[in-house]
Amino acid sequence: MKAIDEEKGRPIGVFDSGVGGISVLQELIKVMPNENYIYLGDSKHAPYGTKSLEEVRNYSFDNAKHLLDEGAKGLVVACNTATSAAVRLMRGRYPKLPIVGIEPALKPAALQKEHPRVLVMATPMTVEQEKFKQLMARYKDRATIYPLACPGLMEFVEAGDLESDELYVFLQDLLAPYMDKQLDSVVLGCTHYPFARKMIRRVVGDSVTIFDGGEGTAREMRRRLAEADLLNPGTEPGWVRFENSVSTEEELELCRRLLKQEI
Ligand code: DGL
């Protein structure tokens, strides 16, 4: 009995190319407050979105191995880029492990109303991957979809900059070509972008609905853990441990700040 509870009390491992996945961690804690978490940010190798597929795969496997060595009972790939590059292979390597990835929340955006106009913001790698092309193909008759690669955007969040004038100007330039498209919604297809939501909102205006995949991912993880009978039966609030490949105190402080940041 004790051994079973110990198994269930093991942490959930969460990783991202940097600090962005903390937006998913926030949702995981909302959905499963009694679980324990190890969050690994690979800020040393960020951004992933402009790297080669092979590099992102290798980093993703290193992150997964690290978290499993630390005792993780399941993995959340809190990075759209790493999910599209590596999650299928990862499930092949660890077939028994609950592994959940994140993908752009195109489904709720496309089904929001009759034929909406949807802008999907993501990294260059995410929009180029076959996985995203298939996702777009699934909804192409239901919505007008504009995929937009946003190189340079995650760097603001990595630097802890969520509301500078520079960020605002960057977003204005990036989104300018879509401002006359009568957008109904914007999908934040990179886990860093919810931290820039306030500024994105300022550029696109209040009539546009903004979606992200964090909550859906957290619910899916709960479902997968329940299926594997690995949910923590404890009722006390769990703990969160941050680790980062740039393990300076400033970096860890940024992680703690982002965990508390309203998004
Ligand atoms: N946070 C990552 C994502 O969700 C990507 C940022 C990057 O490393 O380029 O796609």
mmCIF file of C-alpha atoms and ligand atoms in Angstrom, residues 16-17 47-49 78-81 123 126 154 189-192, ligand 1:
data_model
loop_
_atom_site.group_PDB
_atom_site.id
_atom_site.type_symbol
_atom_site.label_atom_id
_atom_site.label_comp_id
_atom_site.label_asym_id
_atom_site.label_seq_id
_atom_site.Cartn_x
_atom_site.Cartn_y
_atom_site.Cartn_z
ATOM 1 C CA ASP A 16 9.825 23.589 -22.258
ATOM 2 C CA SER A 17 12.571 25.280 -24.244
ATOM 3 C CA PRO A 47 14.744 29.244 -28.766
ATOM 4 C CA TYR A 48 13.834 25.806 -30.117
ATOM 5 C CA GLY A 49 11.563 27.223 -32.805
ATOM 6 C CA ALA A 78 4.816 22.141 -22.363
ATOM 7 C CA CYS A 79 6.192 23.338 -25.677
ATOM 8 C CA ASN A 80 4.340 23.259 -28.998
ATOM 9 C CA THR A 81 7.632 23.105 -30.886
ATOM 10 C CA THR A 123 7.209 29.338 -33.805
ATOM 11 C CA THR A 126 5.659 24.547 -35.337
ATOM 12 C CA MET A 154 9.557 34.292 -27.244
ATOM 13 C CA GLY A 189 0.420 28.379 -30.445
ATOM 14 C CA CYS A 190 3.556 28.753 -28.337
ATOM 15 C CA THR A 191 3.558 28.448 -24.572
ATOM 16 C CA HIS A 192 5.574 31.650 -24.162
HETATM 17 N N1 DGL B 1 7.562 27.580 -25.875
HETATM 18 C C1 DGL B 1 7.830 26.966 -27.115
HETATM 19 C C2 DGL B 1 6.543 26.546 -27.833
HETATM 20 O O1 DGL B 1 5.519 26.369 -27.208
HETATM 21 C C3 DGL B 1 8.730 27.570 -28.111
HETATM 22 C C4 DGL B 1 9.600 28.704 -27.969
HETATM 23 C C5 DGL B 1 10.913 28.419 -28.674
HETATM 24 O O2 DGL B 1 11.756 27.827 -28.020
HETATM 25 O O3 DGL B 1 11.073 28.782 -29.846
HETATM 26 O O4 DGL B 1 6.536 26.356 -29.009
#
